[in-house]
């Protein structure tokens, strides 16, 4: 097959399916914004002829693999539990994690994932893929690659050290030690894929001799839309806020909703995703009665049907954010306007239309049934083909590696 085919040379001369082991801490049926990338990629790789097995905290129907359970499963309700003052034992456990669990506390799950691979039977992968966050998942990559004599690809969705989400990395000693860990790990990867140029730039600094390429975010075509009231203009925000990025808050969203809903009573704002109690209270009361709906955490398929019914989308980020959330690619696949609330470099990186969010919301018009704009949005199959081409170029250096 050509460089995009999901096959590997067989010593006997026949092509055999490429065998891939994907390790993902975030994966359906657990609800998480980070679950969509590995889930869709696994499905697309299978569709292209690869034999994919997944190790994750849970597995949905149609995905083969092994479950490595979480010790403490995350809440799946729409609102996070209330904050409580840390007890002495909790503070001691926090210090123990700081001292002993490197690079992060999820290293315990990464170890369980390595042990869980014993349940794969006679399946021996040609490639092992680890996809972060959390970064500790990349510790499983070289361990399993050694076990099976496979190659290892590290897939990175966020910057590890340049703009870390974990507060402990603000400590100079912790940051210095983790930099050593990151360099040691990533230099062992046969391939490092990153969601954008910002993440790739850091990866190249950590692994200057490594093969680093951009594997952009992607989105499946939107499904048939959910049925919503036809006399309202529907504006959606899907995903979490501070639970996805601790440096992000809801103030810009609250201001936009409050101002626009006062001027346009036909606007209906939908917030789909897990929020903190404070965020739910602020957003739920941002407009007049009936102007805001809070759904909480819902499954991937339901989220997509709701997105497909949108007349517009809202997006926000922390002021210093440099990455484009994966959900924005789903927004783009739907084709409805994307309205940015808040300021920061992420606005220019995302190519969002300039202007005040409330003013743009007030000027919205209802989309006609069937309006869709999809060109330019990579599908999961596009991403899977690119990944297979990258793997082929690494496996056979005589092939020309696709440009980043």
Tab-separated table of C-alpha atoms in Angstrom, residues 95-263:
chain	number	residue	atom	x	y	z
A	95	UNK	CA	2.564	17.284	49.764
A	96	UNK	CA	3.087	13.546	49.250
A	97	UNK	CA	1.905	13.900	45.641
A	98	UNK	CA	4.247	16.865	45.214
A	99	UNK	CA	7.211	14.871	46.475
A	100	UNK	CA	6.523	11.383	45.131
A	101	UNK	CA	4.213	11.412	42.108
A	102	UNK	CA	6.079	12.572	39.038
A	103	UNK	CA	5.259	14.108	36.678
A	104	UNK	CA	1.700	14.252	38.069
A	105	UNK	CA	-0.676	12.288	40.271
A	106	UNK	CA	-2.098	10.400	37.281
A	107	UNK	CA	1.182	8.471	37.085
A	108	UNK	CA	-0.665	5.880	39.188
A	109	UNK	CA	-3.176	5.400	36.381
A	110	UNK	CA	-0.366	5.224	33.793
A	111	UNK	CA	1.158	2.353	35.774
A	112	UNK	CA	-2.194	0.565	35.849
A	113	UNK	CA	-2.493	1.064	32.095
A	114	UNK	CA	0.867	-0.664	31.588
A	115	UNK	CA	-0.250	-3.581	33.736
A	116	UNK	CA	-3.632	-3.698	31.993
A	117	UNK	CA	-1.883	-4.317	28.655
A	118	UNK	CA	-1.354	-7.895	29.816
A	119	UNK	CA	-5.059	-8.366	29.073
A	120	UNK	CA	-4.486	-7.813	25.358
A	121	UNK	CA	-3.653	-11.494	24.880
A	122	UNK	CA	-1.634	-12.184	21.748
A	123	UNK	CA	-2.142	-8.691	20.326
A	124	UNK	CA	1.328	-7.223	19.768
A	125	UNK	CA	1.284	-3.620	18.499
A	126	UNK	CA	3.574	-2.162	15.890
A	127	UNK	CA	2.950	1.300	17.390
A	128	UNK	CA	2.012	2.532	20.847
A	129	UNK	CA	0.314	5.961	21.012
A	130	UNK	CA	-0.014	7.888	24.259
A	131	UNK	CA	-2.157	11.003	24.179
A	132	UNK	CA	-2.004	13.726	26.820
A	133	UNK	CA	-3.135	15.303	29.076
A	134	UNK	CA	-2.136	14.195	31.646
A	135	UNK	CA	1.545	14.277	30.788
A	136	UNK	CA	2.276	11.278	33.026
A	137	UNK	CA	0.585	9.106	30.401
A	138	UNK	CA	3.739	9.410	28.303
A	139	UNK	CA	5.575	7.320	30.902
A	140	UNK	CA	3.546	4.351	29.633
A	141	UNK	CA	4.782	4.867	26.066
A	142	UNK	CA	8.412	3.771	26.324
A	143	UNK	CA	7.522	1.011	28.826
A	144	UNK	CA	5.043	-0.628	26.439
A	145	UNK	CA	7.184	0.048	23.375
A	146	UNK	CA	10.033	-1.881	25.041
A	147	UNK	CA	7.704	-4.721	26.033
A	148	UNK	CA	6.413	-5.233	22.498
A	149	UNK	CA	9.376	-4.084	20.419
A	150	UNK	CA	7.097	-1.371	19.024
A	151	UNK	CA	7.555	2.256	18.060
A	152	UNK	CA	6.106	4.975	20.260
A	153	UNK	CA	4.190	8.124	19.259
A	154	UNK	CA	3.484	10.814	21.873
A	155	UNK	CA	0.426	12.905	21.030
A	156	UNK	CA	0.271	16.267	22.853
A	157	UNK	CA	-2.836	18.444	23.152
A	158	UNK	CA	-1.410	21.071	25.542
A	159	UNK	CA	1.928	22.644	26.309
A	160	UNK	CA	3.693	20.735	29.069
A	161	UNK	CA	5.780	23.464	30.714
A	162	UNK	CA	5.408	26.755	28.835
A	163	UNK	CA	1.851	27.325	30.052
A	164	UNK	CA	1.091	24.503	32.468
A	165	UNK	CA	-2.349	24.000	33.996
A	166	UNK	CA	-0.946	22.381	37.139
A	167	UNK	CA	-0.219	24.972	39.850
A	168	UNK	CA	2.675	23.004	41.350
A	169	UNK	CA	4.734	23.774	38.243
A	170	UNK	CA	4.893	27.389	39.385
A	171	UNK	CA	7.507	26.237	41.925
A	172	UNK	CA	11.008	26.675	40.369
A	173	UNK	CA	12.351	23.373	41.773
A	174	UNK	CA	9.376	21.368	40.576
A	175	UNK	CA	9.530	23.023	37.168
A	176	UNK	CA	13.249	22.326	36.827
A	177	UNK	CA	12.889	18.657	37.733
A	178	UNK	CA	9.877	18.189	35.464
A	179	UNK	CA	11.755	19.778	32.581
A	180	UNK	CA	14.353	17.037	32.983
A	181	UNK	CA	11.586	14.410	33.035
A	182	UNK	CA	9.923	15.847	29.920
A	183	UNK	CA	13.190	15.966	27.968
A	184	UNK	CA	14.137	12.429	28.984
A	185	UNK	CA	10.741	11.042	27.999
A	186	UNK	CA	10.163	12.871	24.733
A	187	UNK	CA	13.638	12.205	23.367
A	188	UNK	CA	12.710	8.510	23.401
A	189	UNK	CA	9.616	8.992	21.243
A	190	UNK	CA	9.843	7.882	17.625
A	191	UNK	CA	7.213	10.482	16.741
A	192	UNK	CA	5.691	13.463	18.557
A	193	UNK	CA	2.410	14.848	17.232
A	194	UNK	CA	0.956	18.154	18.457
A	195	UNK	CA	-2.396	19.844	17.958
A	196	UNK	CA	-0.884	23.126	16.737
A	197	UNK	CA	2.327	25.060	16.115
A	198	UNK	CA	2.378	26.466	19.661
A	199	UNK	CA	2.522	23.025	21.263
A	200	UNK	CA	4.923	21.801	18.562
A	201	UNK	CA	7.323	24.655	19.269
A	202	UNK	CA	7.696	23.564	22.892
A	203	UNK	CA	8.013	19.903	21.878
A	204	UNK	CA	10.900	20.750	19.553
A	205	UNK	CA	12.644	22.580	22.383
A	206	UNK	CA	12.263	19.566	24.663
A	207	UNK	CA	13.241	17.030	21.980
A	208	UNK	CA	15.394	18.928	19.460
A	209	UNK	CA	16.391	15.755	17.608
A	210	UNK	CA	12.922	14.253	17.597
A	211	UNK	CA	10.418	13.948	14.771
A	212	UNK	CA	7.780	16.546	15.684
A	213	UNK	CA	4.749	17.202	13.486
A	214	UNK	CA	1.433	18.985	13.772
A	215	UNK	CA	-1.622	16.725	13.785
A	216	UNK	CA	-4.314	19.372	13.859
A	217	UNK	CA	-7.582	19.107	15.695
A	218	UNK	CA	-10.478	17.807	13.618
A	219	UNK	CA	-14.212	17.242	13.751
A	220	UNK	CA	-16.676	14.764	12.364
A	221	UNK	CA	-19.477	16.163	10.200
A	222	UNK	CA	-22.416	17.344	12.326
A	223	UNK	CA	-25.312	14.909	12.867
A	224	UNK	CA	-28.985	15.820	12.406
A	225	UNK	CA	-29.776	18.663	14.822
A	226	UNK	CA	-31.751	18.407	18.033
A	227	UNK	CA	-35.247	19.865	17.956
A	228	UNK	CA	-35.369	23.252	19.674
A	229	UNK	CA	-38.008	26.000	19.824
A	230	UNK	CA	-38.223	27.657	16.417
A	231	UNK	CA	-39.132	31.084	17.810
A	232	UNK	CA	-35.778	31.502	19.569
A	233	UNK	CA	-32.242	32.218	18.360
A	234	UNK	CA	-30.065	29.540	19.963
A	235	UNK	CA	-26.535	30.342	21.171
A	236	UNK	CA	-24.403	27.483	22.506
A	237	UNK	CA	-21.331	27.131	24.691
A	238	UNK	CA	-20.208	23.508	25.073
A	239	UNK	CA	-17.605	22.320	27.555
A	240	UNK	CA	-16.259	23.444	30.897
A	241	UNK	CA	-14.625	26.718	31.895
A	242	UNK	CA	-12.247	26.692	34.868
A	243	UNK	CA	-12.457	22.899	35.097
A	244	UNK	CA	-10.733	22.797	31.685
A	245	UNK	CA	-8.378	25.720	32.324
A	246	UNK	CA	-7.979	26.939	35.926
A	247	UNK	CA	-6.947	30.357	34.629
A	248	UNK	CA	-10.229	30.881	32.758
A	249	UNK	CA	-13.390	32.371	34.277
A	250	UNK	CA	-16.971	33.068	33.212
A	251	UNK	CA	-17.008	36.851	33.584
A	252	UNK	CA	-16.731	37.614	29.848
A	253	UNK	CA	-19.480	35.093	29.115
A	254	UNK	CA	-21.699	36.525	31.866
A	255	UNK	CA	-21.301	40.081	30.558
A	256	UNK	CA	-22.091	39.063	26.978
A	257	UNK	CA	-25.183	37.077	27.995
A	258	UNK	CA	-26.516	39.764	30.339
A	259	UNK	CA	-26.092	42.607	27.846
A	260	UNK	CA	-27.368	40.756	24.764
A	261	UNK	CA	-30.370	39.078	26.412
A	262	UNK	CA	-31.557	42.442	27.767
A	263	UNK	CA	-31.687	43.771	24.196
